[in-house]
Amino acid sequence: VGDGASVQESVLLGKGKIGRNCKVRHAILDRDVELADGFCLGYDKAADLKLVVASDLGAAKMSQGGVIVIPKGTKLGFHDSQ
């Protein structure tokens, strides 16, 4: 977890990378998930829903309670990702 990052009410499974100044809330991140510096997850439901319906993130899910599950190996917030 990078400097200035905040992870609240979330589960991080195995190794992964949470960049500097990221904000993560109400999320389950599977192994090898990487979040770019400054990426936010779990703070904007509309943005999170876009991740769920994106074609290359078809395995991402969101519970009725708003918990987002990010599948193994997903990279978010980088120039070549969603």
CSV table of C-alpha atoms in Angstrom, one decimal, residues 4-60:
chain,number,residue,atom,x,y,z
A,4,GLY,CA,-1.0,8.4,1.5
A,5,ALA,CA,-3.3,5.6,0.4
A,6,SER,CA,-6.4,4.7,2.4
A,7,VAL,CA,-8.0,1.3,2.5
A,8,GLN,CA,-11.3,1.0,4.5
A,9,GLU,CA,-13.7,-1.8,5.0
A,10,SER,CA,-12.0,-3.9,2.2
A,11,VAL,CA,-10.3,-7.2,1.7
A,12,LEU,CA,-7.0,-7.5,-0.1
A,13,LEU,CA,-6.2,-11.1,-1.1
A,14,GLY,CA,-2.6,-12.1,-1.6
A,15,LYS,CA,-0.1,-9.8,-3.3
A,16,GLY,CA,-1.2,-6.7,-5.1
A,17,LYS,CA,-0.2,-3.1,-5.4
A,18,ILE,CA,-2.2,-0.1,-4.2
A,19,GLY,CA,-0.5,3.1,-5.5
A,20,ARG,CA,0.2,6.3,-3.7
A,21,ASN,CA,-2.8,8.4,-2.6
A,22,CYS,CA,-5.3,5.7,-3.7
A,23,LYS,CA,-8.6,5.5,-1.9
A,24,VAL,CA,-10.3,2.1,-1.6
A,25,ARG,CA,-13.5,1.4,0.3
A,26,HIS,CA,-16.1,-1.5,0.3
A,27,ALA,CA,-14.0,-3.6,-2.1
A,28,ILE,CA,-12.6,-7.0,-2.4
A,29,LEU,CA,-9.4,-7.1,-4.5
A,30,ASP,CA,-8.2,-10.6,-5.6
A,31,ARG,CA,-4.5,-11.5,-6.0
A,32,ASP,CA,-2.2,-9.4,-8.2
A,33,VAL,CA,-4.6,-6.5,-8.6
A,34,GLU,CA,-2.8,-3.2,-9.2
A,35,LEU,CA,-4.2,0.3,-8.7
A,36,ALA,CA,-2.4,3.3,-10.2
A,37,ASP,CA,-1.4,6.2,-8.0
A,38,GLY,CA,-4.5,8.3,-7.1
A,39,PHE,CA,-7.1,5.7,-8.2
A,40,CYS,CA,-10.4,5.7,-6.2
A,41,LEU,CA,-12.5,2.6,-5.8
A,42,GLY,CA,-15.7,2.4,-3.7
A,43,TYR,CA,-16.4,6.1,-3.5
A,44,ASP,CA,-18.3,6.7,-6.7
A,45,LYS,CA,-21.0,4.1,-7.4
A,46,ALA,CA,-21.5,5.2,-11.0
A,47,ALA,CA,-17.7,4.9,-11.7
A,48,ASP,CA,-17.6,1.5,-10.0
A,49,LEU,CA,-20.5,0.3,-12.1
A,50,LYS,CA,-18.7,1.3,-15.3
A,51,LEU,CA,-15.8,-1.0,-14.2
A,52,VAL,CA,-18.3,-3.9,-13.8
A,53,VAL,CA,-19.8,-3.5,-17.3
A,54,ALA,CA,-16.5,-2.8,-19.1
A,55,SER,CA,-15.8,-5.6,-21.6
A,56,ASP,CA,-12.3,-6.5,-20.3
A,57,LEU,CA,-13.5,-6.6,-16.7
A,58,GLY,CA,-16.5,-8.9,-17.2
A,59,ALA,CA,-15.6,-10.8,-14.1
A,60,ALA,CA,-15.9,-7.7,-11.8
